[in-house]
Tab-separated table of C-alpha atoms and ligand atoms in Angstrom:
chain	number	residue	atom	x	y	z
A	1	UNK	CA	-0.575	13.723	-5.699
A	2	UNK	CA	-2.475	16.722	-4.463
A	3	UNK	CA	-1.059	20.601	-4.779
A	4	UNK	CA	-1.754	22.885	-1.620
A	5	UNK	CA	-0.038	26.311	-2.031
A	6	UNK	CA	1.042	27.612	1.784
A	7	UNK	CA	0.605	31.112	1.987
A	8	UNK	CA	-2.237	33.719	2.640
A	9	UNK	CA	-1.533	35.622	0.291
A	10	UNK	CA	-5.212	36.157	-1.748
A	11	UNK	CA	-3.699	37.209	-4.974
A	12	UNK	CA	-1.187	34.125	-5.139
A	13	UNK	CA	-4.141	31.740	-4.059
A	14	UNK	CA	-6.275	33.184	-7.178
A	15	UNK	CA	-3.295	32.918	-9.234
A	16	UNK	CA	-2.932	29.237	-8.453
A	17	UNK	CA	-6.681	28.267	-8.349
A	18	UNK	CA	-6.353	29.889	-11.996
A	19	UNK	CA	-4.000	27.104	-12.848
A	20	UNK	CA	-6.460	24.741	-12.566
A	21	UNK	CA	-4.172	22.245	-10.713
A	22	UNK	CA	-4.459	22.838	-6.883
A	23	UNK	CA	-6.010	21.322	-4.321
A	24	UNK	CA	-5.821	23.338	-1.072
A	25	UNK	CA	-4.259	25.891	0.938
A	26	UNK	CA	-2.124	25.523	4.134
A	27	UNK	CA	-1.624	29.026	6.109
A	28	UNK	CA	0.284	29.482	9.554
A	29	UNK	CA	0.329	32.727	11.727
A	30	UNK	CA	3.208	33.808	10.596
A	31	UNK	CA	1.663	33.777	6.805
A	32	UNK	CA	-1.074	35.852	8.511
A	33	UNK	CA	0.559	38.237	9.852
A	34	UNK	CA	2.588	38.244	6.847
A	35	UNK	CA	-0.520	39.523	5.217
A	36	UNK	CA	-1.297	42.286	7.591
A	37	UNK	CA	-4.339	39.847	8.965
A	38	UNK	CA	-4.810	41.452	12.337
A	39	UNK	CA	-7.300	40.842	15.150
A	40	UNK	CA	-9.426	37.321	15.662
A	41	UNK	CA	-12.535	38.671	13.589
A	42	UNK	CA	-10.302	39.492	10.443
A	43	UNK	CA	-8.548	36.079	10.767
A	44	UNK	CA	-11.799	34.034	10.351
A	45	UNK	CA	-12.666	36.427	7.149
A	46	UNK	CA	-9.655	35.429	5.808
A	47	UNK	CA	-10.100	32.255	6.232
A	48	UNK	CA	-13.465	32.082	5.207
A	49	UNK	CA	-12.751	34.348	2.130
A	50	UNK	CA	-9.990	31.680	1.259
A	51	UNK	CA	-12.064	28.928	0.944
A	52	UNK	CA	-14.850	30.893	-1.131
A	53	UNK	CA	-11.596	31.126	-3.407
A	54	UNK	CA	-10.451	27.111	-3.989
A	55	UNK	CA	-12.048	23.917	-3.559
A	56	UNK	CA	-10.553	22.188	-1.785
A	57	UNK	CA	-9.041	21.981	2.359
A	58	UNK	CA	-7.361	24.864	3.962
A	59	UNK	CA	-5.525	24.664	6.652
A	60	UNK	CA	-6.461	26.871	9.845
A	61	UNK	CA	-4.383	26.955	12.438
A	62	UNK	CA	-5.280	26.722	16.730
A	63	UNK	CA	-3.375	28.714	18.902
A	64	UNK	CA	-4.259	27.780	22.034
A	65	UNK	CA	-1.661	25.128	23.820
A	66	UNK	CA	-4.431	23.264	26.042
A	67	UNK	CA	-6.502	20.441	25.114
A	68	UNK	CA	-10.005	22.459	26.260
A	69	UNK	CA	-8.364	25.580	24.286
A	70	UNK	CA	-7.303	23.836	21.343
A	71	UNK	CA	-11.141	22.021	20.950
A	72	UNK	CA	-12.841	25.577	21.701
A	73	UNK	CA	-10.595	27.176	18.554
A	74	UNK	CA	-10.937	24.336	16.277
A	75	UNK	CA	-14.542	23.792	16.543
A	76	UNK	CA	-14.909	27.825	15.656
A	77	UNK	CA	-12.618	27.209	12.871
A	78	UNK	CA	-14.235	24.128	11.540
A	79	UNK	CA	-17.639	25.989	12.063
A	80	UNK	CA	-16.534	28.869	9.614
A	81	UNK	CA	-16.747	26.491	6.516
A	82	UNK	CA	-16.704	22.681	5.431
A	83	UNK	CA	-13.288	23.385	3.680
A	84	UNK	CA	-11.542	24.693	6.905
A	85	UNK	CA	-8.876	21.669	8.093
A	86	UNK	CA	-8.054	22.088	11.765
A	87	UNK	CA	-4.183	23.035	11.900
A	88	UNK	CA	-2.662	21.674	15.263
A	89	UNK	CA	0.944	21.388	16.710
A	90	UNK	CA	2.416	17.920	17.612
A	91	UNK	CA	2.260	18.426	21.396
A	92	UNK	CA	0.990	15.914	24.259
A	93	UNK	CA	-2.006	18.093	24.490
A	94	UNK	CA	-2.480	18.300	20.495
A	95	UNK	CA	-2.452	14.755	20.059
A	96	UNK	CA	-5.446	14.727	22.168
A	97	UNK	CA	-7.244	17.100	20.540
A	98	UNK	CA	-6.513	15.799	17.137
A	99	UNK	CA	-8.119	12.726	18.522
A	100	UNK	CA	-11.202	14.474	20.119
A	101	UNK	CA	-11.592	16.340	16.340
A	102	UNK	CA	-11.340	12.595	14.862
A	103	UNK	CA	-14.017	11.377	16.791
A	104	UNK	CA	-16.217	14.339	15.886
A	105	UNK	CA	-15.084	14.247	12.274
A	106	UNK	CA	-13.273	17.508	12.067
A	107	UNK	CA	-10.378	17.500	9.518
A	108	UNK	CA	-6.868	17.641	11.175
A	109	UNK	CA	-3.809	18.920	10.074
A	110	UNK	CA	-1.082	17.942	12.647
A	111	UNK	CA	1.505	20.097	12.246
A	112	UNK	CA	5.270	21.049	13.158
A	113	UNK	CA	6.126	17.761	12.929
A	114	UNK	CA	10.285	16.952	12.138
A	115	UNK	CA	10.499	12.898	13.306
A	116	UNK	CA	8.810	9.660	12.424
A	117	UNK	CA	7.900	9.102	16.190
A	118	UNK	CA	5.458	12.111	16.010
A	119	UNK	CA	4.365	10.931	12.503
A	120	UNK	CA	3.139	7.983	14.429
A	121	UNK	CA	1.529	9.319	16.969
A	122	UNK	CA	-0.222	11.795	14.547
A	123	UNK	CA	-1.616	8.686	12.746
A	124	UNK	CA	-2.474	7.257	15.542
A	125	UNK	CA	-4.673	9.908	16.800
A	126	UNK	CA	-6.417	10.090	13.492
A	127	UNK	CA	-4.894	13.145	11.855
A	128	UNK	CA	-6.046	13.618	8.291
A	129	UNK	CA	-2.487	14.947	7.063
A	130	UNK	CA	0.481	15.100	9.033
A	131	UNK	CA	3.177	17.773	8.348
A	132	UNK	CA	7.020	17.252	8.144
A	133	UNK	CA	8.457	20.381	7.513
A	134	UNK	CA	11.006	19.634	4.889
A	135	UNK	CA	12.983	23.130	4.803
A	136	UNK	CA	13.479	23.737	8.039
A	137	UNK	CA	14.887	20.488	8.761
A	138	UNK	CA	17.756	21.154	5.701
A	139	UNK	CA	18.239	24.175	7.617
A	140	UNK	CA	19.555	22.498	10.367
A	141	UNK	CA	21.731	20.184	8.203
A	142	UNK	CA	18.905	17.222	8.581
A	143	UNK	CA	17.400	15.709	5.742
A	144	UNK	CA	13.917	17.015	5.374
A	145	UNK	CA	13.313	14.377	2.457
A	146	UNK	CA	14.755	11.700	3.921
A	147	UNK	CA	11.794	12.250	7.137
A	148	UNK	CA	8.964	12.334	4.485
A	149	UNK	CA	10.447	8.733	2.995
A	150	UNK	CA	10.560	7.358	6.390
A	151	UNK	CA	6.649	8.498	7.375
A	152	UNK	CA	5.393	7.754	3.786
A	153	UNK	CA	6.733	3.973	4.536
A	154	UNK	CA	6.086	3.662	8.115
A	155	UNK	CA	2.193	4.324	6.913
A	156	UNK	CA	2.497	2.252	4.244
A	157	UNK	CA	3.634	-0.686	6.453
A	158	UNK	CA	1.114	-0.297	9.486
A	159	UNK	CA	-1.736	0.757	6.760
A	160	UNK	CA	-2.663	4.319	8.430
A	161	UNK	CA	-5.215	6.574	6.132
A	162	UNK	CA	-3.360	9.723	7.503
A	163	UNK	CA	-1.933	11.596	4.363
A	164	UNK	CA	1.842	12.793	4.385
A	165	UNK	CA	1.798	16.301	3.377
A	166	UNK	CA	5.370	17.843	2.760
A	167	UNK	CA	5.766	21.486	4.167
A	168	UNK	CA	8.073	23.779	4.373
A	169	UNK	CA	9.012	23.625	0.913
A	170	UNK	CA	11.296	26.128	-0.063
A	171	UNK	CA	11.917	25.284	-4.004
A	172	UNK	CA	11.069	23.182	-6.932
A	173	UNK	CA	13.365	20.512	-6.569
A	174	UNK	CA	11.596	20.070	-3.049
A	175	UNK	CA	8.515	19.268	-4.761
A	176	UNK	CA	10.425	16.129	-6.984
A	177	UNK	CA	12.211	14.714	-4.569
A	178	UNK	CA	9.098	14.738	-1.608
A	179	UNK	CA	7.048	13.186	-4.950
A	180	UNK	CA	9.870	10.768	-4.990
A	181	UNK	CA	10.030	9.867	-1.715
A	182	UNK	CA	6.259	9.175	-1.255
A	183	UNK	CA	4.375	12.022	-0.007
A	184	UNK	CA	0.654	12.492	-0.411
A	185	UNK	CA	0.388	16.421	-1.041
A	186	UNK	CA	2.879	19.106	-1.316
A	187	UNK	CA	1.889	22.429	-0.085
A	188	UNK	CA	4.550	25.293	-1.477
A	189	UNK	CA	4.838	28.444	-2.112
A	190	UNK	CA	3.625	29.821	-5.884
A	191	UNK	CA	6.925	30.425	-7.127
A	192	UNK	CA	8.354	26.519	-6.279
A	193	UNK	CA	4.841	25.119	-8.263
A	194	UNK	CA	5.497	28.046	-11.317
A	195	UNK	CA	8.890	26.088	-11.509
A	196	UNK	CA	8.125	22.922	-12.362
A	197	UNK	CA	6.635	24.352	-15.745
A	198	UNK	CA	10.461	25.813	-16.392
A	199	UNK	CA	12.786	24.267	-18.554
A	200	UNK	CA	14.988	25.493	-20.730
A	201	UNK	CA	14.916	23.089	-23.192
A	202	UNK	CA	11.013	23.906	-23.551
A	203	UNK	CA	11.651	27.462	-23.987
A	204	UNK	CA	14.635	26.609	-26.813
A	205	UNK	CA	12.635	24.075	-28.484
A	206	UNK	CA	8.850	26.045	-28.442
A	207	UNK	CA	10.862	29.612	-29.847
A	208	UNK	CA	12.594	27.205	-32.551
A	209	UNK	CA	9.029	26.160	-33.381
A	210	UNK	CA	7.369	30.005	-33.829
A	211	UNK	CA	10.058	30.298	-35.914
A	212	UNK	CA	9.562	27.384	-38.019
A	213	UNK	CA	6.041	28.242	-38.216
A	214	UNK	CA	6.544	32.154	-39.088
A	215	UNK	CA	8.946	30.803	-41.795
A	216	UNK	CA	6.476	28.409	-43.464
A	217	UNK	CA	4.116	31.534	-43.337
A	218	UNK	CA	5.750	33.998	-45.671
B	1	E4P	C1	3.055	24.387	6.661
B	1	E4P	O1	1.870	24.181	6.745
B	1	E4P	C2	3.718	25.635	7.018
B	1	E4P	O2	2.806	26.695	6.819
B	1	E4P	C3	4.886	25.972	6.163
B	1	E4P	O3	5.096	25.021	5.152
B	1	E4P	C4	6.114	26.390	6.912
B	1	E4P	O4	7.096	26.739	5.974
B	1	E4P	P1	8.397	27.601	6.338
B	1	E4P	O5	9.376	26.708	6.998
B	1	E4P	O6	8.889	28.064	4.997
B	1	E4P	O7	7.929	28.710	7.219
């Protein structure tokens, strides 16, 4: 099971690369701008000053919505660093781009994705991860869960190397219950991974334990 945190936040990404425990970073335009990342130039410093950060893949993502525009972007972005993962929307045109950055061995991150069909085709293509975005399908009274179960098992059966990475996470119990139902990696925000360290019965028992120990001191 690998951690990604999704934001681009630089402080949170140093605060969870201090953990010791994660694995990548996923970042949208939104988290960008978010950020106050402004203008094409910045963006790729971002990026590139993100992966100088952790050690593992982080996600950049195209914006372009044709195939030749999508292939321009994403070899710039995979250019920038071996880290950078090429983020690309579920579209006709991105599946054909995430199978033109197969060929050329250019990580893909297919993203956007809320239904097993576009799982497949994902896979299919070649996509390195694939994206369900877990949240935003409970918004809409679906079960964002219930998609990663399905893609994690339709892989399984057909045998596709294309790793299931639940997005969208919006809290800690997200992070169980995608575990649960198969995923490969989990990107969240910082908060949702600080939470799985909480529980109450820890705090209780460790500030019985000080107490014990102070006791035994005097
Ligand atoms: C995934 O890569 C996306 O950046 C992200 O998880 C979207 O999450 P949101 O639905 O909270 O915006």
């Amino acid at each position: 099971m690998k951690f990604f945190i999704d934001t681009a936040n630089i402080e949170q990404i140093k605060e969870a690369q201090a953990l010791g425990v994660l694995d990548g970073v996923t970042t949208n335009p939104s988290l960008m701008a978010k950020e106050g990342i402004k203008g094409q130039d910045n963006i790729l410093n971002h990026y590139k000053n993100i992966c100088e950060i952790v050690d593992g893949d982080v996600s950049a993502e195209v914006m372009s919505l044709d195939f030749e525009g999508m292939v321009k972007e994403g070899e710039v972005l995979a250019a920038l660093h071996p880290q950078i993962t090429v983020k690309v929307p579920i579209t006709i045109e991105g599946i054909k781009a995430i199978k033109y950055f197969s060929s050329k061995n250019i990580k893909t991150n297919c993203t956007l994705v809320f239904s097993p069909g576009q799982a497949l085709l994902a896979a299919k293509a070649g996509a390195t991860y694939v994206s369900p975005f877990v949240g935003r399908l409970d918004d809409v009274s679906s079960d964002g869960v219930e998609l990663v179960y399905k893609i994690a098992e339709l892989y399984k059966t057909y045998g596709y190397k294309t790793q299931v990475l639940a997005a969208s996470i919006r809290h800690t119990q997200h992070i169980i219950q995608c575990t649960d139902a198969g995923a490969d990696v989990i990107t969240a925000p910082l908060s949702a991974i600080i939470g799985l360290v909480k529980h109450p019965l820890t705090t209780n028992g460790l500030a019985q334990f000080i107490k014990d120990y102070e006791n035994s001191q005097k």
